[in-house]
């Protein structure tokens, strides 16, 4: 647990290092205001394995809360030896709540890039409960992600970060890397 706190502290310090604010004398007097609009939406999305329904609701400027329910991947592993290869995995029924802060949506709008359907980088914190072969699995996942849209209703996103949780075998820490493809309506 101590290692997780050290890693999170280093990550936050690193993000803070890249934050730049222009001194007042360097800021232009005629400020042009660019607008963006976070959208509340319903979506159906899939990860590499699994299928979920979600609702993303705007909470505040650049903040949303997402509720998801569906089939979620619990554990997947690959094993290989000279004579055989196997891939095993399991799905469970899951319920999760995720809070997101869209970190660069204002900058994307200022640069003239699309912010449609919340297309932006984000930092999130997800709490998930899911059924698994060993009972109930409860996990907390702080992550960084990138969401982009294509077409009118489609989006894709990738997230990564540490996954901390507890299941029937005890406490665990695992890497979280996820690609999601979805249809927002």
CSV table of C-alpha atoms in Angstrom, one decimal:
chain,number,residue,atom,x,y,z
A,1,UNK,CA,0.0,0.0,0.0
A,2,UNK,CA,2.9,2.3,0.8
A,3,UNK,CA,4.3,1.7,-2.7
A,4,UNK,CA,1.0,2.7,-4.3
A,5,UNK,CA,0.9,5.9,-2.3
A,6,UNK,CA,4.5,6.7,-3.4
A,7,UNK,CA,3.7,6.0,-7.0
A,8,UNK,CA,0.5,8.2,-6.9
A,9,UNK,CA,2.4,11.0,-5.2
A,10,UNK,CA,5.1,10.9,-7.9
A,11,UNK,CA,2.5,10.9,-10.6
A,12,UNK,CA,0.7,14.0,-9.2
A,13,UNK,CA,4.1,15.8,-8.8
A,14,UNK,CA,4.9,15.0,-12.4
A,15,UNK,CA,1.6,16.3,-13.6
A,16,UNK,CA,2.1,19.5,-11.5
A,17,UNK,CA,5.5,20.0,-13.1
A,18,UNK,CA,4.0,20.3,-16.6
A,19,UNK,CA,1.3,22.8,-15.6
A,20,UNK,CA,2.3,26.2,-17.0
A,21,UNK,CA,0.7,29.6,-16.3
A,22,UNK,CA,1.8,32.7,-18.3
A,23,UNK,CA,2.7,35.7,-16.2
A,24,UNK,CA,0.1,38.5,-16.3
A,25,UNK,CA,2.3,40.8,-18.4
A,26,UNK,CA,2.6,38.1,-21.1
A,27,UNK,CA,-1.1,37.5,-21.4
A,28,UNK,CA,-2.9,39.2,-24.3
A,29,UNK,CA,-5.2,42.1,-23.4
A,30,UNK,CA,-7.9,41.0,-25.9
A,31,UNK,CA,-8.8,37.6,-24.6
A,32,UNK,CA,-10.7,35.4,-27.1
A,33,UNK,CA,-13.1,33.1,-25.4
A,34,UNK,CA,-13.4,29.6,-26.8
A,35,UNK,CA,-16.3,27.5,-25.7
A,36,UNK,CA,-16.7,23.8,-25.1
A,37,UNK,CA,-19.7,21.9,-23.8
A,38,UNK,CA,-19.4,18.7,-21.9
A,39,UNK,CA,-22.3,16.4,-22.9
A,40,UNK,CA,-24.4,14.1,-20.8
A,41,UNK,CA,-25.0,11.0,-22.8
A,42,UNK,CA,-26.1,7.3,-22.7
A,43,UNK,CA,-23.8,4.8,-24.3
A,44,UNK,CA,-23.3,1.2,-25.1
A,45,UNK,CA,-19.6,0.2,-25.1
A,46,UNK,CA,-17.4,-2.8,-25.3
A,47,UNK,CA,-13.9,-3.5,-24.1
A,48,UNK,CA,-11.9,-6.2,-25.7
A,49,UNK,CA,-14.1,-8.6,-23.7
A,50,UNK,CA,-17.4,-7.5,-22.1
A,51,UNK,CA,-20.3,-5.2,-22.9
A,52,UNK,CA,-21.6,-2.3,-20.8
A,53,UNK,CA,-24.4,0.3,-20.7
A,54,UNK,CA,-23.4,3.6,-19.2
A,55,UNK,CA,-24.7,7.1,-18.4
A,56,UNK,CA,-22.3,10.0,-18.2
A,57,UNK,CA,-23.7,13.1,-16.5
A,58,UNK,CA,-22.1,16.5,-16.3
A,59,UNK,CA,-21.5,17.4,-12.6
A,60,UNK,CA,-19.5,20.7,-13.0
A,61,UNK,CA,-17.2,22.5,-15.4
A,62,UNK,CA,-15.0,19.7,-16.8
A,63,UNK,CA,-16.3,17.1,-14.3
A,64,UNK,CA,-18.6,14.2,-15.1
A,65,UNK,CA,-19.9,11.2,-13.2
A,66,UNK,CA,-20.4,7.9,-15.1
A,67,UNK,CA,-22.4,4.9,-13.9
A,68,UNK,CA,-21.9,1.6,-15.7
A,69,UNK,CA,-23.5,-1.8,-15.6
A,70,UNK,CA,-22.9,-4.9,-17.7
A,71,UNK,CA,-20.6,-7.9,-18.3
A,72,UNK,CA,-17.0,-7.0,-17.4
A,73,UNK,CA,-13.7,-8.8,-17.8
A,74,UNK,CA,-12.5,-10.1,-14.4
A,75,UNK,CA,-9.2,-12.0,-15.1
A,76,UNK,CA,-7.4,-13.0,-18.2
A,77,UNK,CA,-4.1,-14.8,-18.6
A,78,UNK,CA,-2.1,-16.3,-21.4
A,79,UNK,CA,0.2,-19.3,-21.0
A,80,UNK,CA,2.6,-20.6,-23.6
A,81,UNK,CA,5.1,-23.5,-23.7
A,82,UNK,CA,6.7,-25.2,-26.8
A,83,UNK,CA,3.8,-27.7,-27.3
A,84,UNK,CA,0.8,-25.7,-26.3
A,85,UNK,CA,-0.7,-22.2,-25.8
A,86,UNK,CA,-3.7,-21.3,-23.7
A,87,UNK,CA,-5.7,-18.2,-23.0
A,88,UNK,CA,-8.1,-18.3,-20.1
A,89,UNK,CA,-10.4,-15.6,-18.8
A,90,UNK,CA,-13.7,-14.9,-17.1
A,91,UNK,CA,-16.5,-12.4,-17.2
A,92,UNK,CA,-18.6,-11.2,-14.4
A,93,UNK,CA,-21.6,-8.9,-13.8
A,94,UNK,CA,-20.3,-5.5,-12.8
A,95,UNK,CA,-21.5,-2.2,-11.5
A,96,UNK,CA,-19.2,0.8,-11.4
A,97,UNK,CA,-19.1,4.5,-10.7
A,98,UNK,CA,-16.4,6.7,-12.2
A,99,UNK,CA,-15.7,10.4,-11.7
A,100,UNK,CA,-13.8,12.1,-14.6
A,101,UNK,CA,-12.1,15.4,-14.9
A,102,UNK,CA,-11.5,16.3,-18.6
A,103,UNK,CA,-8.1,18.0,-18.2
A,104,UNK,CA,-7.5,19.5,-21.6
A,105,UNK,CA,-10.9,20.1,-23.1
A,106,UNK,CA,-10.6,23.9,-22.8
A,107,UNK,CA,-7.2,23.8,-24.5
A,108,UNK,CA,-8.6,21.6,-27.3
A,109,UNK,CA,-11.4,24.1,-27.9
A,110,UNK,CA,-8.8,27.0,-27.9
A,111,UNK,CA,-6.7,25.2,-30.5
A,112,UNK,CA,-9.8,24.6,-32.7
A,113,UNK,CA,-9.8,20.9,-32.1
A,114,UNK,CA,-13.0,18.9,-31.7
A,115,UNK,CA,-14.5,18.6,-28.2
A,116,UNK,CA,-17.6,16.9,-29.5
A,117,UNK,CA,-18.9,14.0,-27.3
A,118,UNK,CA,-16.3,14.9,-24.6
A,119,UNK,CA,-13.3,14.3,-26.8
A,120,UNK,CA,-10.4,15.1,-24.5
A,121,UNK,CA,-7.8,13.7,-22.2
A,122,UNK,CA,-9.0,12.9,-18.7
A,123,UNK,CA,-8.1,11.8,-15.2
A,124,UNK,CA,-10.6,9.4,-13.5
A,125,UNK,CA,-11.3,7.5,-10.3
A,126,UNK,CA,-13.4,4.4,-10.7
A,127,UNK,CA,-15.0,2.2,-8.0
A,128,UNK,CA,-16.2,-1.1,-9.3
A,129,UNK,CA,-18.0,-4.2,-7.8
A,130,UNK,CA,-18.2,-7.3,-9.9
A,131,UNK,CA,-18.9,-11.0,-9.4
A,132,UNK,CA,-16.1,-13.4,-9.9
A,133,UNK,CA,-15.3,-17.1,-9.5
A,134,UNK,CA,-13.9,-16.3,-6.0
A,135,UNK,CA,-16.9,-14.2,-4.9
A,136,UNK,CA,-17.4,-10.5,-5.0
A,137,UNK,CA,-14.5,-8.3,-6.3
A,138,UNK,CA,-14.4,-4.7,-5.3
A,139,UNK,CA,-11.7,-2.5,-6.8
A,140,UNK,CA,-10.6,1.2,-7.0
A,141,UNK,CA,-8.8,2.4,-10.1
A,142,UNK,CA,-7.2,5.8,-10.5
A,143,UNK,CA,-6.4,6.3,-14.2
A,144,UNK,CA,-5.4,8.6,-17.0
A,145,UNK,CA,-7.2,8.2,-20.3
A,146,UNK,CA,-7.6,9.7,-23.8
A,147,UNK,CA,-11.1,9.8,-25.4
A,148,UNK,CA,-11.7,10.6,-29.1
A,149,UNK,CA,-14.7,10.5,-31.3
A,150,UNK,CA,-15.2,9.5,-34.8
A,151,UNK,CA,-18.3,9.9,-36.9
A,152,UNK,CA,-21.3,11.4,-35.2
A,153,UNK,CA,-22.0,8.9,-32.4
A,154,UNK,CA,-18.9,6.7,-32.1
A,155,UNK,CA,-16.1,7.1,-29.6
A,156,UNK,CA,-13.0,5.2,-28.5
A,157,UNK,CA,-10.8,5.6,-25.4
A,158,UNK,CA,-7.8,4.1,-23.7
A,159,UNK,CA,-7.1,4.2,-20.0
A,160,UNK,CA,-4.3,3.0,-17.8
A,161,UNK,CA,-3.4,3.1,-14.2
A,162,UNK,CA,-3.1,0.9,-11.1
A,163,UNK,CA,-6.0,-1.3,-10.0
A,164,UNK,CA,-6.3,-1.8,-6.2
A,165,UNK,CA,-8.9,-4.2,-4.9
A,166,UNK,CA,-10.0,-7.1,-2.8
A,167,UNK,CA,-11.6,-10.4,-3.7
A,168,UNK,CA,-12.1,-13.9,-2.3
A,169,UNK,CA,-8.3,-14.4,-2.2
A,170,UNK,CA,-7.5,-11.1,-0.4
A,171,UNK,CA,-6.0,-7.8,-1.4
A,172,UNK,CA,-4.5,-7.3,-4.8
A,173,UNK,CA,-2.7,-4.7,-6.9
A,174,UNK,CA,-2.7,-5.1,-10.7
A,175,UNK,CA,-2.0,-2.9,-13.8
A,176,UNK,CA,-5.1,-1.5,-15.5
A,177,UNK,CA,-5.0,-1.1,-19.3
A,178,UNK,CA,-8.3,-0.8,-21.2
A,179,UNK,CA,-9.4,0.0,-24.7
A,180,UNK,CA,-13.1,0.9,-25.0
A,181,UNK,CA,-15.2,1.3,-28.2
A,182,UNK,CA,-18.6,2.8,-27.8
A,183,UNK,CA,-21.8,4.2,-29.3
A,184,UNK,CA,-23.1,7.3,-27.6
A,185,UNK,CA,-26.7,8.4,-28.0
